[in-house]
GROMACS .gro file of C-alpha atoms in nm:
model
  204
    1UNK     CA    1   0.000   0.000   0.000
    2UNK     CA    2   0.094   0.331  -0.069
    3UNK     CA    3   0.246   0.538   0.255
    4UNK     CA    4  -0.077   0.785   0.289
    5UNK     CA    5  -0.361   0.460   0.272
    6UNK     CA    6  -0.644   0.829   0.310
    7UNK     CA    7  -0.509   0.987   0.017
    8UNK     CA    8  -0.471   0.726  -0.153
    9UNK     CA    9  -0.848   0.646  -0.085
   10UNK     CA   10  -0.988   0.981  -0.104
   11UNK     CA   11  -0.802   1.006  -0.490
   12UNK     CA   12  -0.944   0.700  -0.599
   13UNK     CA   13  -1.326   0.883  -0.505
   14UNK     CA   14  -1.237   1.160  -0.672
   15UNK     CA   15  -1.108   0.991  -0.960
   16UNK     CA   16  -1.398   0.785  -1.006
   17UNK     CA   17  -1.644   1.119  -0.984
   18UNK     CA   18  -1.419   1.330  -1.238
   19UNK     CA   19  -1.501   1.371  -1.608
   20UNK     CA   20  -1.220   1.200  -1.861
   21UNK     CA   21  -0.987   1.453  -1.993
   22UNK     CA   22  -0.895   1.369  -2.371
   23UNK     CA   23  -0.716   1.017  -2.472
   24UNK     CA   24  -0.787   0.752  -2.729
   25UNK     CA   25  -0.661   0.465  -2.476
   26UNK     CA   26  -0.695   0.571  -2.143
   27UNK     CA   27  -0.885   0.770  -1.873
   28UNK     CA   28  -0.790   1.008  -1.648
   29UNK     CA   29  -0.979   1.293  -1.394
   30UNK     CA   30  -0.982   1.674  -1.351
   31UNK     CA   31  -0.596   1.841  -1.195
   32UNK     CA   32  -0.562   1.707  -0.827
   33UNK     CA   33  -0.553   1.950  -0.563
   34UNK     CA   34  -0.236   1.803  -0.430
   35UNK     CA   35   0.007   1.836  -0.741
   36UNK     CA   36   0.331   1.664  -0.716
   37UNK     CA   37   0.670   1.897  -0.813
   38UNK     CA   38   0.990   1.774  -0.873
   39UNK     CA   39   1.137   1.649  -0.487
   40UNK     CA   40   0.807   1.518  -0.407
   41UNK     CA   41   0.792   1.161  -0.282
   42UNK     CA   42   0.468   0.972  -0.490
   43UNK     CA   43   0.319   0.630  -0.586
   44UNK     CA   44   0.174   0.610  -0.891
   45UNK     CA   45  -0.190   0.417  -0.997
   46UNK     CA   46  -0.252   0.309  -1.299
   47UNK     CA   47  -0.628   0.461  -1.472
   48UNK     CA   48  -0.772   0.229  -1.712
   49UNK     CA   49  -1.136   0.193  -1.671
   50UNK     CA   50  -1.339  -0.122  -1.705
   51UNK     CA   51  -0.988  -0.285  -1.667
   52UNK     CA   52  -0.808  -0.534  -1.448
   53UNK     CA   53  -0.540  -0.286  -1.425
   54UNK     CA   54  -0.747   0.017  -1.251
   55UNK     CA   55  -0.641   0.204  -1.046
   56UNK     CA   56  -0.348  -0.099  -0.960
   57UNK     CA   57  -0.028   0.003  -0.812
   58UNK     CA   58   0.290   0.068  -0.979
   59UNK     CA   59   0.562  -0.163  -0.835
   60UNK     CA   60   0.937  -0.213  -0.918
   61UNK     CA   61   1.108  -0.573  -0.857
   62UNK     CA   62   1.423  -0.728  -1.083
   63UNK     CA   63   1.526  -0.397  -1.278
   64UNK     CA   64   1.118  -0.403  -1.428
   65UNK     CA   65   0.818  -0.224  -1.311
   66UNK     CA   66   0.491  -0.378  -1.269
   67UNK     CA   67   0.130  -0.397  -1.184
   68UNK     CA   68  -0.083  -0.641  -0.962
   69UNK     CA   69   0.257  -0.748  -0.794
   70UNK     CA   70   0.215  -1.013  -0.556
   71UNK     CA   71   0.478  -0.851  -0.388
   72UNK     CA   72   0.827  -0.707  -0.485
   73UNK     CA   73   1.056  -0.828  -0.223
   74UNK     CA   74   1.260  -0.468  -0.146
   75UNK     CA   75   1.427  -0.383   0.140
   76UNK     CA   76   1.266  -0.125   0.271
   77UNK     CA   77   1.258   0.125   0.615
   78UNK     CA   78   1.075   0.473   0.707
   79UNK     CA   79   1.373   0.629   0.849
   80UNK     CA   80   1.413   0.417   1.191
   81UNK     CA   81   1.241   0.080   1.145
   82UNK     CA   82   1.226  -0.175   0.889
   83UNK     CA   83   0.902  -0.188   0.666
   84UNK     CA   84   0.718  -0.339   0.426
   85UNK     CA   85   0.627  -0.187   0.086
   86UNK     CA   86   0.323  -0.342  -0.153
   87UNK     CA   87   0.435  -0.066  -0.406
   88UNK     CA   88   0.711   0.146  -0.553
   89UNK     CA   89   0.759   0.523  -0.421
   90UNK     CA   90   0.907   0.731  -0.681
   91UNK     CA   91   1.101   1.072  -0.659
   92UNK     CA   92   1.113   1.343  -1.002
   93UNK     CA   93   1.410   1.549  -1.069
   94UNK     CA   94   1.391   1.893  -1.180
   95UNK     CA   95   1.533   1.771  -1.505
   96UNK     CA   96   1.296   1.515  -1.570
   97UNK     CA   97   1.519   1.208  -1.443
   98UNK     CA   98   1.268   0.976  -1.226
   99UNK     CA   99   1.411   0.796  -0.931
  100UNK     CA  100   1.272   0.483  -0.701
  101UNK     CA  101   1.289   0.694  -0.427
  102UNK     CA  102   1.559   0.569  -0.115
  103UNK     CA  103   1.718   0.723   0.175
  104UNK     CA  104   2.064   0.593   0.088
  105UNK     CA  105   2.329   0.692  -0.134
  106UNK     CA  106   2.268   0.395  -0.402
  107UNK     CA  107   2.041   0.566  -0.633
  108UNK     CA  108   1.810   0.355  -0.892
  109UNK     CA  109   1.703   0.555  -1.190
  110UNK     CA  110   1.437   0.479  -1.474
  111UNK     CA  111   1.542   0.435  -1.812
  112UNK     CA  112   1.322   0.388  -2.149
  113UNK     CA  113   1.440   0.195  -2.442
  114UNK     CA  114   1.246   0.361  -2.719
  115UNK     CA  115   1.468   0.176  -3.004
  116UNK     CA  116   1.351  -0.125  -3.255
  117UNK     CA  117   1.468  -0.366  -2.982
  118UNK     CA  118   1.365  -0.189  -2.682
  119UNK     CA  119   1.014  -0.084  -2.788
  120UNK     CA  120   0.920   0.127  -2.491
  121UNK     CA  121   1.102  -0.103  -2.241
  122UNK     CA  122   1.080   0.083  -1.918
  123UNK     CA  123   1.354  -0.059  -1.614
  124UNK     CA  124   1.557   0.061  -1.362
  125UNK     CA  125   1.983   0.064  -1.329
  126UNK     CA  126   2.120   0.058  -0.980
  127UNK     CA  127   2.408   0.264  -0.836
  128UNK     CA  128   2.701   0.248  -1.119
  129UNK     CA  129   2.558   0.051  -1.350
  130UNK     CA  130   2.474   0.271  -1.699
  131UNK     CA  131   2.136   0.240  -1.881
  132UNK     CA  132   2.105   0.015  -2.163
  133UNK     CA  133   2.317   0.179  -2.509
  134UNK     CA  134   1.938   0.294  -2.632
  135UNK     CA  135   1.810   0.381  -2.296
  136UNK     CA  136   1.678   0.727  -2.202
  137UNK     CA  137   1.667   0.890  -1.860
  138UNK     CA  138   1.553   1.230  -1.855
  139UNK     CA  139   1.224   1.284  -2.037
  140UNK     CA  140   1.003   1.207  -1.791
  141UNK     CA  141   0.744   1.445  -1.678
  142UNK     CA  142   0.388   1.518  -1.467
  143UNK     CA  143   0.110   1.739  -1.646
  144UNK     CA  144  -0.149   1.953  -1.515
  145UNK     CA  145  -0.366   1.672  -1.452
  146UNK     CA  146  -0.096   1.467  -1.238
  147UNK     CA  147  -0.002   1.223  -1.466
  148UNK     CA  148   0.325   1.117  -1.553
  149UNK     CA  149   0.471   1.042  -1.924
  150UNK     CA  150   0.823   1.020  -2.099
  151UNK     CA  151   0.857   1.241  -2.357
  152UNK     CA  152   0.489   1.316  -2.418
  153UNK     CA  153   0.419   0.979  -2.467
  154UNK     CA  154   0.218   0.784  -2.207
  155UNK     CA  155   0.210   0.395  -2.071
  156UNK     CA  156   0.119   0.060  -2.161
  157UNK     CA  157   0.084  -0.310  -1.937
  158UNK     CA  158   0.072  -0.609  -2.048
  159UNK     CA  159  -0.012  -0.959  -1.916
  160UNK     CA  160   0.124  -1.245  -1.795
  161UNK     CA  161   0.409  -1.132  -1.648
  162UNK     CA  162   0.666  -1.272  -1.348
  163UNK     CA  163   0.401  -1.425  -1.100
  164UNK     CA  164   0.033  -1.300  -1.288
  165UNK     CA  165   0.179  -0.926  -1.275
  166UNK     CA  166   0.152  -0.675  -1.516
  167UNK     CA  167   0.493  -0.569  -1.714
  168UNK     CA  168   0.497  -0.194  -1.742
  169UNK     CA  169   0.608  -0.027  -2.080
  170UNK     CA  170   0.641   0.351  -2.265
  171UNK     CA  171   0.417   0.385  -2.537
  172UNK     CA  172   0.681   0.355  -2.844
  173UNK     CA  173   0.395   0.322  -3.073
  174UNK     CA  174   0.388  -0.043  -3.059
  175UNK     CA  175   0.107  -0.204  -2.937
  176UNK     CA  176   0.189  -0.510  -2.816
  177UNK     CA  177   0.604  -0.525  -2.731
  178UNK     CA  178   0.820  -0.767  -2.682
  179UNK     CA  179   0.572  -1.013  -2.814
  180UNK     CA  180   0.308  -0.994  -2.556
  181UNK     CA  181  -0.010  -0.991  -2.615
  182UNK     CA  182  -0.340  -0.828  -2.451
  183UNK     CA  183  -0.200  -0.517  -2.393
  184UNK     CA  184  -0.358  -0.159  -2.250
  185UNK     CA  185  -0.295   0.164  -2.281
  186UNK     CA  186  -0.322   0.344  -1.970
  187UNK     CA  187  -0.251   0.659  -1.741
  188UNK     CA  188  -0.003   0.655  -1.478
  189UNK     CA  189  -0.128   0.907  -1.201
  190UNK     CA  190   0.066   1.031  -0.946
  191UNK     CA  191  -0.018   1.087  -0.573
  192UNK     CA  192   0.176   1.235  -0.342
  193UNK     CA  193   0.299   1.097   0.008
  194UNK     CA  194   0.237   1.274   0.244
  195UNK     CA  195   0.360   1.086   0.532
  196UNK     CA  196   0.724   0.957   0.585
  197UNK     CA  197   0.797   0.788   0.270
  198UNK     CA  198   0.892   0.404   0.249
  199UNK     CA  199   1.281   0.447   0.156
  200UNK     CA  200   1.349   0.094  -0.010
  201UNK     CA  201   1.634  -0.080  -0.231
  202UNK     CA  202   1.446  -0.284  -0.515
  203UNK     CA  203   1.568  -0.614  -0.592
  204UNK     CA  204   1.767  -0.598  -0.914
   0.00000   0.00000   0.00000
């Protein structure tokens, strides 16, 4: 669950009462009243109606990100206690570089693989280690309605993944990637934490 369980409740509500904004694959709700800036601690839910993907969380496990995650496995703590963390908690950077967020000093950064082989791969690098030779790391951005995309471009899941998950991918204009099958379009909306944020190291 995400750190702020009432937000996280009270945005769903909301989300459910708002009118769609534009999209030919996904839905999404009026501007929050809570926007998230660059330095802000968030989770992120993906909006797909009539979906088994609504408003699921976004989690990271084995350099990937993911919906419907059993569970990811990280190593996680609030500051003074170890914890327990059912989904990812992300971090922006004013240059549009998007972080899992974590207390330490072993940062794990997004990267998209836009290229004929990546086809909107979305992962994560830890510490040292450089993105993939096609990957991208700072396009990533929130709009006035809270929801993140890379480059303008939004997300897509597919099925079947590692243990009935989701996989998580950029929209690189291919509809199915990688071979899968059964794939959605979707929105990836972000909502800020407003409580002490899980700090976690994602399995890699």
């Amino acid at each position: 669950m995400l750190a702020n369980a009432l937000s996280l409740a009270l945005f769903a509500g909301a989300a459910l009462a708002s009118p769609c904004k534009p999209s030919t694959t996904t839905s999404a709700s009026t501007p929050t009243s809570t926007a998230v800036v660059p330095g802000d601690k968030f989770g992120l839910l993906a909006l797909r109606s009539a979906s088994p993907i609504h408003f699921a969380e976004f989690s990271a496990a084995l350099s990937s990100i993911f919906l419907n995650l059993p569970a990811q496995n990280a190593t996680c703590d609030n500051g003074s206690t170890p914890t327990t963390a059912d989904s990812a908690t992300f971090t922006l950077s004013e240059d549009g570089a998007l972080y899992l967020y974590a207390a330490s000093a072993t940062p794990q950064q997004l990267y998209v693989d836009r290229s004929g082989m990546g086809q909107g791969k979305l992962g994560y690098t830890t510490g040292a280690q450089p993105a993939p030779r096609n990957g991208e790391r700072t396009a990533f951005a929130i709009d006035e309605y809270g929801d993140l995309s890379f480059n303008g471009a939004g997300f897509i899941a597919c099925p079947n993944s590692i243990d009935g998950a989701w996989s998580v991918w950029v929209d690189a204009g291919v509809a199915n990637p990688a071979g899968n099958s059964g794939c959605l379009g979707l929105s990836a909306r972000t909502v800020k934490i407003a409580d002490t944020p899980n700090s976690c190291l994602y399995t890699q």
